[in-house]
Amino acid sequence: MPPRAGSSASRMLDKFKDECGVFGIHGHREASRMTYLGLYALQHRGQESAGIAASDGEMIHLSRAMGHVADVFDEAELTRLGGTSAIGHVRYSTAGESQLANAQPIRIDCVHGPIAICHNGNLVNAPELRDELVGEGSIFQTNSDTEVILHLYARSKARAFEEAIVESLARVRGAFSLAVLTRQHLVAVRDPHGFRPLALGQLDGAWIVCSETCALDLIGATYVRDIEPGEVFIAGPDGTRSLKPFPPALLAHCIFEHVYFARPDSYVFGESVNEVRTSLGRLLALEAPADADVVVPVPDSGVCAAVGFAEASGIPMRMGLIRNHYIGRTFIEPRQSIRHFGVKVKLNPVRSILDGRRVVLVDDSIVRGTTSRKIVRLVKSAGAREVHVRISCPPTISPCFYGIDTPRRSELIAATHTIEEIETFIEADSVRYLSLEGLLASVNSGRSAYCTSCYTGRYPIPVPREEDVHLQLRLRPVVEEPAGE
Ligand code: SF4
């Protein structure tokens, strides 16, 4: 068999994928470089494309490419971008849609002047709006939902640019945390439900917005506050102003930002991700104890919860799985089959910790179950006597329509299997999840402020009907993978 090239390391572990990170800065003489660094800190939110748009007050210059931030930009490109205001974006995209045309920022020139936009989230009514706009003669350049906002903006008869932005956004439904750049202004907007995070910071008098506070830390900026749900924040030569033009809506912060997506050194929705994630582990140990010798996290995302689990259970935590951080975007697979090769590229078991031990394996999710099974097999292959899997959130039973790339409902193992069936499928001695109550008890702002749709199937904004029907029609059992995987 010829070597298989092009396996994407980012897809090797079966996780929900974040779709984007955004950054914006206004009033800094090194705006493009600061944006580059900000995107560097947000790289975990999207690894397939990166882009920066910068304004020098007259023109908006754009640079986008497929790849990681460090590979996309060099000194010459950042110098070419220049400017004192800039926005930037990192993007993960689903298979088949990973084209440069869909990379952001998206820039257009229209009756209101040049404008560039970066979007984190997903608009649930974008297909309807797109059909309507195409029917009226609009020509779309991308198949991204974000472009809908720009078409609505370009057609707006409003005189002031901020009125045109508000008018366009009043027509979209769903999740949007936006960084928008005009010649003179940086505009940050968060949808009224507040699905995705967006933090506001300051550095040497410049204003900064970013998906997570870890981007502020890297450039030495001070966190000021979160952009509020439904807020339009504008920074320009005339200072800053804040509008609240949309009707209030039920808050729906994405709880999965705390469970998995955000970096543990970030604050999102006003809370430390590290503290929330550690608390999830503590509660998990109380709700689902295990008679075991060692707590082992699935790195990196299971580490904080494993710390909490070990703390509450009194069982020592050891790093029994080591993650390889240096896998390129693609690699060449071996000609000969190697046992557990796929998962071994990312994780390797430490025999001295696992051999002969009863292991509590702490992870943040089981999506399809196939990766979990490979990891359980890997731990057992290193001599573990028992493997008790503990998951720091409830079973994932529904897809996300608000900006997270998830498999269809039919592919989510917890949507189609009982806990006992999952135990059998992933070959664990036991599997337990944190309860929804435990999950919500770990965040200070409480049950009503969070979206938990992927655990409950109850959506704060109705999901597109056709999509729902499609998901239901595709319900089927999880397909066994070929032996030897
Ligand atoms: S459905 Fe899940 S992943 Fe999507 S916004 Fe809600 S909590 Fe987050």
Tab-separated table of N, CA, C and O in Angstrom, residues 10 16-21 38-48 68-69 90-92 197 211-215 257 260-266 268 273 277 300 323:
chain	number	residue	atom	x	y	z
A	10	SER	N	-4.702	17.944	12.871
A	10	SER	CA	-5.740	18.645	13.622
A	10	SER	C	-7.021	17.831	13.697
A	10	SER	O	-7.876	18.078	14.527
A	16	PHE	N	-14.964	18.191	19.202
A	16	PHE	CA	-15.658	19.301	18.568
A	16	PHE	C	-14.578	20.295	18.151
A	16	PHE	O	-13.583	20.477	18.846
A	17	LYS	N	-14.790	20.949	17.031
A	17	LYS	CA	-13.796	21.915	16.561
A	17	LYS	C	-14.341	23.326	16.683
A	17	LYS	O	-15.462	23.593	16.281
A	18	ASP	N	-13.512	24.193	17.227
A	18	ASP	CA	-13.880	25.599	17.263
A	18	ASP	C	-13.744	26.133	15.856
A	18	ASP	O	-12.993	25.599	15.059
A	19	GLU	N	-14.495	27.162	15.538
A	19	GLU	CA	-14.423	27.623	14.160
A	19	GLU	C	-13.623	28.892	13.987
A	19	GLU	O	-13.146	29.144	12.906
A	20	CYS	N	-13.453	29.703	15.003
A	20	CYS	CA	-12.748	30.950	14.749
A	20	CYS	C	-12.270	31.645	16.014
A	20	CYS	O	-12.825	31.468	17.086
A	21	GLY	N	-11.247	32.455	15.808
A	21	GLY	CA	-10.826	33.417	16.823
A	21	GLY	C	-10.702	34.770	16.146
A	21	GLY	O	-10.266	34.843	14.989
A	38	GLY	N	-1.624	38.629	18.595
A	38	GLY	CA	-2.923	38.250	19.166
A	38	GLY	C	-3.430	36.960	18.535
A	38	GLY	O	-3.928	36.056	19.225
A	39	LEU	N	-3.292	36.861	17.218
A	39	LEU	CA	-3.741	35.646	16.520
A	39	LEU	C	-2.904	34.440	16.940
A	39	LEU	O	-3.408	33.322	17.024
A	40	TYR	N	-1.648	34.689	17.196
A	40	TYR	CA	-0.760	33.630	17.662
A	40	TYR	C	-1.337	33.005	18.945
A	40	TYR	O	-1.369	31.790	19.106
A	41	ALA	N	-1.781	33.874	19.841
A	41	ALA	CA	-2.343	33.384	21.113
A	41	ALA	C	-3.686	32.692	20.906
A	41	ALA	O	-4.102	31.885	21.740
A	42	LEU	N	-4.359	33.021	19.801
A	42	LEU	CA	-5.689	32.444	19.548
A	42	LEU	C	-5.637	31.273	18.572
A	42	LEU	O	-6.676	30.775	18.142
A	43	GLN	N	-4.441	30.822	18.249
A	43	GLN	CA	-4.275	29.789	17.227
A	43	GLN	C	-5.112	28.533	17.503
A	43	GLN	O	-5.580	27.870	16.588
A	44	HIS	N	-5.293	28.198	18.797
A	44	HIS	CA	-6.060	26.994	19.136
A	44	HIS	C	-7.508	27.076	18.660
A	44	HIS	O	-8.181	26.068	18.560
A	45	ARG	N	-7.995	28.294	18.332
A	45	ARG	CA	-9.394	28.433	17.925
A	45	ARG	C	-9.594	28.185	16.432
A	45	ARG	O	-10.728	28.173	15.951
A	46	GLY	N	-8.514	28.007	15.693
A	46	GLY	CA	-8.647	27.737	14.264
A	46	GLY	C	-7.280	27.618	13.637
A	46	GLY	O	-6.454	28.507	13.812
A	47	GLN	N	-7.051	26.516	12.914
A	47	GLN	CA	-5.692	26.271	12.399
A	47	GLN	C	-5.620	26.181	10.887
A	47	GLN	O	-4.588	25.865	10.336
A	48	GLU	N	-6.710	26.452	10.200
A	48	GLU	CA	-6.645	26.204	8.754
A	48	GLU	C	-6.322	27.442	7.935
A	48	GLU	O	-5.707	27.335	6.892
A	68	HIS	N	-1.055	28.028	9.441
A	68	HIS	CA	-0.929	28.577	10.792
A	68	HIS	C	-0.412	30.009	10.731
A	68	HIS	O	0.271	30.399	9.778
A	69	VAL	N	-0.698	30.770	11.786
A	69	VAL	CA	-0.320	32.186	11.849
A	69	VAL	C	1.180	32.355	11.578
A	69	VAL	O	1.590	33.214	10.785
A	90	VAL	N	-8.405	33.797	12.867
A	90	VAL	CA	-7.950	32.429	12.600
A	90	VAL	C	-9.197	31.588	12.418
A	90	VAL	O	-10.205	31.788	13.090
A	91	ARG	N	-9.118	30.650	11.499
A	91	ARG	CA	-10.322	29.917	11.128
A	91	ARG	C	-10.047	28.423	11.044
A	91	ARG	O	-9.024	27.999	10.515
A	92	TYR	N	-10.974	27.673	11.572
A	92	TYR	CA	-11.034	26.242	11.305
A	92	TYR	C	-12.219	26.060	10.377
A	92	TYR	O	-13.247	26.701	10.567
A	197	PRO	N	-17.470	34.416	23.206
A	197	PRO	CA	-16.860	35.465	24.035
A	197	PRO	C	-16.265	36.584	23.182
A	197	PRO	O	-15.982	36.384	22.000
A	211	SER	N	-11.115	37.322	21.117
A	211	SER	CA	-11.971	36.214	21.550
A	211	SER	C	-11.652	35.767	22.964
A	211	SER	O	-12.551	35.365	23.703
A	212	GLU	N	-10.370	35.792	23.328
A	212	GLU	CA	-9.994	35.331	24.671
A	212	GLU	C	-8.931	36.238	25.258
A	212	GLU	O	-8.082	36.767	24.525
A	213	THR	N	-8.909	36.329	26.559
A	213	THR	CA	-7.971	37.240	27.231
A	213	THR	C	-6.515	36.789	27.111
A	213	THR	O	-5.615	37.589	27.343
A	214	CYS	N	-6.263	35.526	26.733
A	214	CYS	CA	-4.865	35.100	26.575
A	214	CYS	C	-4.185	35.937	25.493
A	214	CYS	O	-2.961	36.119	25.532
A	215	ALA	N	-4.949	36.478	24.543
A	215	ALA	CA	-4.369	37.342	23.496
A	215	ALA	C	-3.938	38.684	24.098
A	215	ALA	O	-2.935	39.266	23.674
A	257	GLU	N	-17.139	26.443	25.804
A	257	GLU	CA	-15.912	27.255	25.870
A	257	GLU	C	-15.174	26.910	27.165
A	257	GLU	O	-13.958	26.788	27.176
A	260	TYR	N	-14.019	22.918	27.087
A	260	TYR	CA	-12.970	22.445	26.176
A	260	TYR	C	-12.275	23.524	25.342
A	260	TYR	O	-11.053	23.529	25.240
A	261	PHE	N	-13.057	24.443	24.722
A	261	PHE	CA	-12.438	25.252	23.666
A	261	PHE	C	-11.406	26.244	24.148
A	261	PHE	O	-10.315	26.356	23.597
A	262	ALA	N	-11.781	27.046	25.123
A	262	ALA	CA	-10.931	28.177	25.490
A	262	ALA	C	-9.662	27.687	26.178
A	262	ALA	O	-9.634	26.596	26.761
A	263	ARG	N	-8.631	28.514	26.090
A	263	ARG	CA	-7.390	28.153	26.786
A	263	ARG	C	-7.589	28.322	28.288
A	263	ARG	O	-8.230	29.264	28.728
A	264	PRO	N	-7.018	27.433	29.112
A	264	PRO	CA	-7.251	27.534	30.556
A	264	PRO	C	-6.699	28.808	31.182
A	264	PRO	O	-7.138	29.206	32.258
A	265	ASP	N	-5.752	29.469	30.497
A	265	ASP	CA	-5.223	30.723	31.045
A	265	ASP	C	-6.087	31.921	30.659
A	265	ASP	O	-5.759	33.059	31.002
A	266	SER	N	-7.187	31.685	29.955
A	266	SER	CA	-8.091	32.784	29.578
A	266	SER	C	-9.199	32.956	30.607
A	266	SER	O	-9.534	32.018	31.344
A	268	VAL	N	-13.145	33.724	30.232
A	268	VAL	CA	-14.243	33.943	29.289
A	268	VAL	C	-15.536	34.068	30.075
A	268	VAL	O	-15.703	33.426	31.125
A	273	VAL	N	-11.170	30.155	33.067
A	273	VAL	CA	-11.428	28.841	32.475
A	273	VAL	C	-10.771	27.749	33.320
A	273	VAL	O	-11.352	26.699	33.569
A	277	ARG	N	-12.842	24.691	34.922
A	277	ARG	CA	-12.508	23.335	34.461
A	277	ARG	C	-12.041	22.458	35.638
A	277	ARG	O	-12.369	21.278	35.714
A	300	ASP	N	-4.294	17.754	25.945
A	300	ASP	CA	-4.103	18.715	27.021
A	300	ASP	C	-5.425	19.034	27.721
A	300	ASP	O	-5.433	19.478	28.867
A	323	ARG	N	1.631	13.968	25.157
A	323	ARG	CA	1.162	14.456	23.858
A	323	ARG	C	2.327	15.009	23.047
A	323	ARG	O	3.163	15.745	23.566
